[in-house]
Amino acid sequence: MSVLELSIPRPDDWHVHLRDDAILAKVITDTAQTFARAIVMPNLSPAVTTAASADRYRARICAALPASADFTPLMTCYLTDATDPKDLEVGFRDGIFTAAKLYPAGATTNSHAGVTDLAFLDNVLQTMQRIRMPLLIHGEVVDPAVDIFDREAVFIDRSLAPLVHRYSELRVVLEHVTTLDGVEFVYSQGPNVAATITPHHLMINRNAIFRGGIRPHFYCLPIAKREEHRLALRRAACSGNAKFFLGTDSAPHLLSDKESACGCAGVYNSATSMACYAQVFDEEQCLERLAGFASEFGADFYGLARNSGTLTLRKGATLAAPADINVGGGKIRHFLPDDPVSWHIDSLESR
Ligand code: NCD
Ligand code: ZN
């Protein structure tokens, strides 16, 4: 008999962009209504590069939360060529930072201040390895000669494999993995190397970006790859292997910035992500593994307690696209794939 209702411990989002100011005020509810905690990306402009700036950003997020919300933002440090290992260590010990984020300079939105050469990070990575602070990696090379669809695989060969070899105890998350190569690499490493997987990379391949014309709302970085890669991601997510856990990479941009001659990368999925993940796990006939992927493995990797509280999902009518979010004069569009999603969030019990 097919399952029509599924209750899982309240999930966490191990990779989200909450932005700041007016956009933060609008999008925070979608995350806080579903997830108990989220790893908040630091790619603001200017980036969140110090413990003091992360502490202030956290305060702005908490101030933007609805009064009824039960949600904890977990802050990250944006690594640069000049990151001070002492500030990172003190920030981590003080509970301001949960992790640090490595953007190769120029790889994605607001990454121009990122790292130009991993050699600059030696002291930082030695420190992180010693204090067991997770390193979250945007795994794409920025070499313009490398084809956009190969940038993750080439990064693994050129940068990630040497990095995990050199810092063999470092806790590393290959964020938003999009390739079979990435999945295989993560499998080949010890338990200190893990990956997050987005709902959109489980649901669309690169054809979706071009079906019937160019479709900017399916454009994100790393870009969706060939079907064989999507299938590898689905197998990894549904494997029950604790190295693979939920990270939405929800990345809101205004419609005017997406639907443009040079549109921004990023998919906004905070409100639809859990329905999408449930749809994928249902299609793969492994709904019983959704709780591990969404609510357990990430917390275990980060050494945090698993959540109490319950999220109940229900299968029924096709999920309708939520209305665009109005922000100032602009709008933000929610992610939904072309194929129908028949799951939705039914209820949430915080504790
Ligand atoms: C992200 C953003 O807009 O901040 N965009 C995206 O396509 N995922 C940056 C990132 O995570 O690469
Ligand atoms: Zn991201």
Coordinates of N, CA and C in Angstrom, one line a residue, residues 96-249:
I96 N 30.0 31.4 17.9 CA 29.4 32.3 16.9 C 29.5 31.6 15.5
F97 N 30.7 31.0 15.2 CA 30.8 30.2 14.0 C 30.5 28.8 14.2
T98 N 29.8 28.2 13.3 CA 29.6 26.7 13.3 C 30.6 26.1 12.3
A99 N 30.9 26.8 11.2 CA 31.7 26.3 10.1 C 32.3 27.5 9.3
A100 N 33.2 27.1 8.4 CA 33.7 28.2 7.5 C 33.5 27.8 6.1
K101 N 33.3 28.8 5.2 CA 32.9 28.5 3.8 C 34.0 28.9 2.9
L102 N 34.4 28.0 2.0 CA 35.4 28.3 1.0 C 34.7 28.5 -0.3
Y103 N 34.8 29.7 -0.8 CA 34.4 30.0 -2.2 C 35.7 30.3 -3.0
P104 N 36.0 29.5 -4.0 CA 37.1 29.9 -4.9 C 36.7 31.3 -5.5
A105 N 37.6 32.2 -5.5 CA 37.3 33.6 -5.9 C 36.7 33.6 -7.3
G106 N 35.5 34.1 -7.4 CA 34.9 34.2 -8.7 C 34.0 33.1 -9.1
A107 N 33.8 32.1 -8.2 CA 33.1 30.9 -8.6 C 31.6 31.1 -8.7
T108 N 31.0 32.0 -7.9 CA 29.6 32.2 -7.8 C 29.2 33.6 -7.3
T109 N 27.9 33.7 -7.0 CA 27.4 35.0 -6.5 C 28.2 35.5 -5.3
N110 N 28.6 36.8 -5.3 CA 29.4 37.4 -4.2 C 30.6 36.5 -3.8
S111 N 31.3 36.0 -4.7 CA 32.5 35.2 -4.3 C 33.8 35.9 -4.7
H112 N 33.7 37.2 -5.2 CA 34.9 37.9 -5.7 C 35.9 38.0 -4.6
A113 N 35.5 38.1 -3.3 CA 36.4 38.2 -2.2 C 36.9 36.9 -1.7
G114 N 36.6 35.8 -2.4 CA 36.9 34.5 -1.9 C 38.4 34.2 -2.1
V115 N 38.7 32.9 -2.0 CA 40.1 32.5 -1.9 C 40.7 32.3 -3.3
T116 N 41.9 33.0 -3.5 CA 42.5 32.9 -4.8 C 43.5 31.7 -4.9
D117 N 44.0 31.3 -3.8 CA 45.0 30.2 -3.8 C 44.9 29.5 -2.4
L118 N 44.7 28.2 -2.5 CA 44.5 27.4 -1.2 C 45.8 27.5 -0.3
A119 N 46.9 27.9 -1.0 CA 48.1 28.0 -0.2 C 48.0 29.1 0.9
F120 N 47.2 30.1 0.6 CA 47.0 31.2 1.6 C 46.3 30.7 2.9
L121 N 45.6 29.5 2.7 CA 44.8 29.0 3.8 C 45.5 28.0 4.7
D122 N 46.7 27.8 4.5 CA 47.4 26.7 5.3 C 47.2 26.8 6.8
N123 N 47.5 28.0 7.4 CA 47.3 28.2 8.8 C 45.8 28.0 9.2
V124 N 45.0 28.5 8.4 CA 43.5 28.5 8.7 C 43.1 27.0 8.7
L125 N 43.5 26.2 7.7 CA 43.0 24.8 7.6 C 43.7 24.0 8.7
Q126 N 44.9 24.3 9.0 CA 45.5 23.6 10.2 C 44.7 23.8 11.4
T127 N 44.4 25.1 11.6 CA 43.6 25.4 12.8 C 42.2 24.7 12.8
M128 N 41.6 24.7 11.7 CA 40.2 24.1 11.6 C 40.3 22.6 11.8
Q129 N 41.4 22.0 11.3 CA 41.5 20.6 11.5 C 41.7 20.3 13.0
R130 N 42.5 21.1 13.7 CA 42.8 20.9 15.1 C 41.5 21.1 15.9
I131 N 40.8 22.1 15.6 CA 39.6 22.4 16.5 C 38.3 21.6 16.0
R132 N 38.5 20.9 14.9 CA 37.4 20.1 14.3 C 36.2 21.0 13.8
M133 N 36.6 22.1 13.2 CA 35.6 23.0 12.6 C 35.4 22.6 11.2
P134 N 34.1 22.4 10.8 CA 33.9 21.9 9.4 C 34.2 23.0 8.4
L135 N 34.8 22.5 7.3 CA 35.1 23.4 6.1 C 34.0 23.0 5.0
L136 N 33.3 24.0 4.6 CA 32.2 23.9 3.6 C 32.7 24.4 2.3
I137 N 32.6 23.6 1.3 CA 33.3 24.0 0.0 C 32.3 24.1 -1.1
H138 N 32.4 25.3 -1.8 CA 31.8 25.4 -3.1 C 32.8 24.8 -4.1
G139 N 32.5 23.6 -4.6 CA 33.5 22.8 -5.3 C 33.5 23.1 -6.8
E140 N 33.9 24.2 -7.3 CA 34.0 24.4 -8.7 C 35.3 25.2 -9.0
V141 N 36.0 24.8 -10.0 CA 37.2 25.6 -10.5 C 36.7 26.9 -11.1
V142 N 37.5 27.9 -11.1 CA 37.1 29.2 -11.7 C 37.8 29.4 -13.0
D143 N 38.7 28.5 -13.4 CA 39.4 28.6 -14.7 C 38.4 28.7 -15.8
P144 N 38.4 29.8 -16.5 CA 37.4 30.0 -17.6 C 37.6 29.1 -18.8
A145 N 38.7 28.4 -18.8 CA 39.0 27.5 -19.9 C 38.3 26.2 -19.7
V146 N 37.8 25.9 -18.4 CA 37.2 24.7 -18.1 C 35.7 24.8 -18.4
D147 N 35.1 23.9 -19.1 CA 33.7 23.9 -19.4 C 32.8 24.0 -18.2
I148 N 31.8 24.8 -18.2 CA 31.0 25.0 -17.0 C 30.4 23.7 -16.4
F149 N 30.2 22.7 -17.3 CA 29.6 21.4 -16.8 C 30.7 20.5 -16.2
D150 N 32.0 20.9 -16.4 CA 33.1 20.1 -15.8 C 33.7 20.7 -14.6
R151 N 33.2 21.8 -14.2 CA 34.0 22.6 -13.2 C 34.0 21.9 -11.8
E152 N 33.0 21.1 -11.5 CA 33.0 20.4 -10.2 C 34.0 19.2 -10.3
A153 N 33.9 18.4 -11.4 CA 34.8 17.3 -11.5 C 36.3 17.7 -11.5
V154 N 36.5 18.8 -12.2 CA 37.9 19.3 -12.3 C 38.4 19.8 -11.0
F155 N 37.5 20.5 -10.2 CA 37.8 20.9 -8.9 C 38.2 19.8 -8.0
I156 N 37.5 18.7 -8.1 CA 37.8 17.5 -7.3 C 39.2 17.0 -7.5
D157 N 39.6 16.9 -8.8 CA 40.9 16.5 -9.2 C 42.0 17.4 -8.8
R158 N 41.7 18.7 -9.1 CA 42.8 19.7 -8.9 C 43.0 20.2 -7.5
S159 N 41.9 20.3 -6.8 CA 41.9 21.0 -5.5 C 41.4 20.1 -4.3
L160 N 40.3 19.5 -4.5 CA 39.7 18.8 -3.3 C 40.5 17.6 -2.9
A161 N 40.9 16.8 -3.9 CA 41.6 15.5 -3.6 C 42.9 15.9 -2.9
P162 N 43.7 16.8 -3.4 CA 44.9 17.2 -2.7 C 44.6 17.8 -1.3
L163 N 43.6 18.6 -1.2 CA 43.2 19.2 0.1 C 42.9 18.1 1.2
V164 N 42.1 17.2 0.8 CA 41.7 16.2 1.9 C 42.9 15.2 2.1
H165 N 43.8 15.1 1.2 CA 45.0 14.3 1.4 C 45.9 15.1 2.4
R166 N 46.1 16.4 2.2 CA 47.0 17.2 3.0 C 46.4 17.3 4.5
Y167 N 45.1 17.5 4.6 CA 44.5 17.7 5.9 C 43.5 16.5 6.1
S168 N 44.1 15.4 6.4 CA 43.4 14.2 6.3 C 42.3 14.0 7.5
E169 N 42.4 14.8 8.5 CA 41.5 14.8 9.6 C 40.4 15.9 9.5
L170 N 40.6 16.8 8.5 CA 39.7 18.0 8.4 C 38.3 17.5 8.1
R171 N 37.3 18.1 8.7 CA 35.9 17.8 8.4 C 35.5 18.7 7.3
V172 N 35.1 18.0 6.2 CA 34.8 18.7 4.9 C 33.5 18.3 4.4
V173 N 32.7 19.4 4.0 CA 31.5 19.1 3.3 C 31.6 19.7 1.9
L174 N 31.4 18.8 0.9 CA 31.3 19.2 -0.5 C 29.9 19.7 -0.7
E175 N 29.7 21.0 -0.7 CA 28.3 21.5 -0.7 C 27.7 21.3 -2.1
H176 N 26.4 21.2 -2.0 CA 25.5 21.0 -3.2 C 26.2 20.2 -4.3
V177 N 26.6 19.0 -4.0 CA 27.2 18.1 -5.0 C 26.3 17.9 -6.2
T178 N 26.9 17.9 -7.4 CA 26.0 17.8 -8.6 C 26.4 16.7 -9.5
T179 N 27.5 16.0 -9.2 CA 28.0 15.0 -10.2 C 28.2 13.6 -9.6
L180 N 28.2 12.7 -10.5 CA 28.6 11.3 -10.1 C 30.1 11.3 -9.6
D181 N 30.9 12.1 -10.2 CA 32.3 12.3 -9.8 C 32.3 12.7 -8.3
G182 N 31.5 13.7 -8.0 CA 31.5 14.2 -6.6 C 31.0 13.1 -5.6
V183 N 29.9 12.4 -6.0 CA 29.4 11.4 -5.2 C 30.4 10.3 -4.9
E184 N 31.1 9.9 -6.0 CA 32.1 8.8 -5.9 C 33.3 9.3 -5.0
F185 N 33.6 10.5 -5.1 CA 34.7 11.0 -4.3 C 34.4 11.0 -2.8
V186 N 33.2 11.4 -2.5 CA 32.7 11.4 -1.1 C 32.7 10.0 -0.6
Y187 N 32.2 9.1 -1.3 CA 32.2 7.7 -0.9 C 33.6 7.2 -0.6
S188 N 34.5 7.6 -1.4 CA 35.9 7.1 -1.3 C 36.6 7.6 -0.1
Q189 N 36.1 8.6 0.6 CA 36.8 9.2 1.7 C 36.2 8.7 3.1
G190 N 36.9 9.0 4.1 CA 36.5 8.6 5.5 C 35.3 9.4 5.9
P191 N 34.8 9.1 7.1 CA 33.6 9.7 7.6 C 33.7 11.2 7.8
N192 N 34.9 11.8 7.7 CA 35.1 13.2 7.9 C 34.8 14.0 6.6
V193 N 34.4 13.3 5.5 CA 34.1 14.0 4.3 C 32.6 13.6 3.9
A194 N 31.8 14.7 3.8 CA 30.4 14.5 3.5 C 30.0 15.4 2.4
A195 N 28.7 15.4 2.0 CA 28.2 16.3 1.0 C 26.7 16.6 1.3
T196 N 26.3 17.8 0.9 CA 24.9 18.2 0.9 C 24.3 18.0 -0.5
I197 N 23.0 17.8 -0.6 CA 22.4 17.6 -1.9 C 21.1 18.5 -1.9
T198 N 20.9 19.3 -3.0 CA 19.8 20.2 -3.1 C 18.5 19.4 -3.6
P199 N 17.3 20.0 -3.4 CA 16.2 19.4 -4.0 C 16.2 19.5 -5.5
H200 N 16.6 20.7 -6.0 CA 16.6 20.9 -7.5 C 17.5 20.0 -8.2
H201 N 18.7 19.8 -7.7 CA 19.6 18.9 -8.4 C 19.1 17.4 -8.4
L202 N 18.2 17.1 -7.5 CA 17.6 15.8 -7.5 C 16.5 15.7 -8.5
M203 N 16.0 16.8 -8.9 CA 14.8 16.8 -9.7 C 15.0 17.3 -11.2
I204 N 15.9 18.1 -11.4 CA 16.1 18.6 -12.8 C 17.5 18.2 -13.3
N205 N 17.6 18.0 -14.6 CA 18.9 17.9 -15.2 C 19.1 19.1 -16.1
R206 N 20.2 19.2 -16.9 CA 20.5 20.4 -17.6 C 19.5 20.7 -18.7
N207 N 18.8 19.7 -19.2 CA 17.8 20.0 -20.2 C 16.7 20.9 -19.7
A208 N 16.4 20.8 -18.4 CA 15.3 21.6 -17.9 C 15.6 23.1 -18.1
I209 N 16.9 23.5 -18.1 CA 17.2 24.9 -18.2 C 16.9 25.4 -19.6
F210 N 16.8 24.5 -20.5 CA 16.6 25.0 -21.9 C 15.4 24.4 -22.6
R211 N 14.5 23.8 -21.8 CA 13.3 23.2 -22.4 C 12.3 24.3 -22.9
G212 N 12.2 24.4 -24.2 CA 11.3 25.4 -24.8 C 11.9 26.8 -24.8
G213 N 13.1 27.0 -24.4 CA 13.7 28.3 -24.3 C 14.5 28.4 -23.1
I214 N 15.2 29.5 -22.9 CA 16.1 29.6 -21.7 C 15.3 30.0 -20.4
R215 N 15.5 29.2 -19.4 CA 14.6 29.3 -18.2 C 15.5 29.6 -17.0
P216 N 15.6 30.9 -16.7 CA 16.5 31.4 -15.7 C 16.2 30.9 -14.3
H217 N 15.0 30.4 -14.0 CA 14.7 30.0 -12.7 C 15.2 28.6 -12.4
F218 N 15.7 27.9 -13.4 CA 16.4 26.7 -13.2 C 17.9 26.8 -13.3
Y219 N 18.4 28.0 -13.3 CA 19.8 28.3 -13.4 C 20.4 28.6 -12.0
C220 N 21.3 27.7 -11.6 CA 22.0 27.9 -10.3 C 23.5 27.4 -10.5
L221 N 24.3 27.7 -9.5 CA 25.6 27.1 -9.5 C 25.9 26.3 -8.3
P222 N 26.5 25.1 -8.4 CA 26.9 24.5 -9.7 C 25.7 24.2 -10.5
I223 N 25.8 24.4 -11.9 CA 24.7 24.2 -12.8 C 24.3 22.7 -12.8
A224 N 23.0 22.5 -13.1 CA 22.5 21.1 -13.2 C 23.2 20.4 -14.3
K225 N 23.5 19.1 -14.1 CA 24.3 18.4 -15.1 C 23.4 17.4 -15.9
R226 N 24.1 16.5 -16.6 CA 23.4 15.4 -17.4 C 22.6 14.5 -16.5
E227 N 21.7 13.8 -17.1 CA 20.8 12.9 -16.4 C 21.5 11.9 -15.5
E228 N 22.6 11.3 -16.1 CA 23.3 10.3 -15.3 C 23.8 10.9 -14.0
H229 N 24.1 12.1 -13.9 CA 24.6 12.7 -12.7 C 23.4 12.9 -11.7
R230 N 22.3 13.3 -12.2 CA 21.1 13.5 -11.4 C 20.7 12.1 -10.8
L231 N 20.8 11.1 -11.6 CA 20.5 9.7 -11.0 C 21.5 9.3 -9.9
A232 N 22.7 9.7 -10.1 CA 23.7 9.4 -9.1 C 23.4 10.1 -7.8
L233 N 23.0 11.3 -7.9 CA 22.6 12.1 -6.7 C 21.4 11.5 -6.0
R234 N 20.5 11.0 -6.8 CA 19.3 10.4 -6.2 C 19.7 9.1 -5.5
R235 N 20.6 8.3 -6.1 CA 21.0 7.1 -5.4 C 21.7 7.4 -4.1
A236 N 22.6 8.5 -4.1 CA 23.3 8.8 -2.9 C 22.4 9.3 -1.8
A237 N 21.4 10.2 -2.2 CA 20.5 10.8 -1.2 C 19.7 9.7 -0.6
C238 N 19.3 8.7 -1.4 CA 18.4 7.7 -0.9 C 19.1 6.4 -0.4
S239 N 20.4 6.5 -0.3 CA 21.2 5.3 0.0 C 21.1 5.0 1.5
G240 N 20.8 6.0 2.3 CA 20.9 5.8 3.8 C 22.3 6.0 4.3
N241 N 23.2 6.3 3.4 CA 24.6 6.6 3.8 C 24.6 8.0 4.5
A242 N 25.2 8.0 5.7 CA 25.2 9.2 6.5 C 26.1 10.3 6.0
K243 N 26.9 10.1 4.9 CA 27.7 11.1 4.3 C 26.9 12.1 3.5
F244 N 25.7 11.8 3.2 CA 24.9 12.6 2.3 C 23.7 13.1 3.1
F245 N 23.6 14.5 3.2 CA 22.4 15.0 3.9 C 21.9 16.3 3.2
L246 N 20.8 16.8 3.8 CA 20.0 17.8 3.2 C 20.7 19.2 3.3
G247 N 20.8 19.9 2.1 CA 21.2 21.3 2.1 C 20.4 21.9 0.9
T248 N 19.5 22.8 1.1 CA 18.7 23.3 0.0 C 19.4 24.2 -1.0
D249 N 20.5 24.9 -0.5 CA 21.1 25.9 -1.3 C 20.0 26.9 -1.8

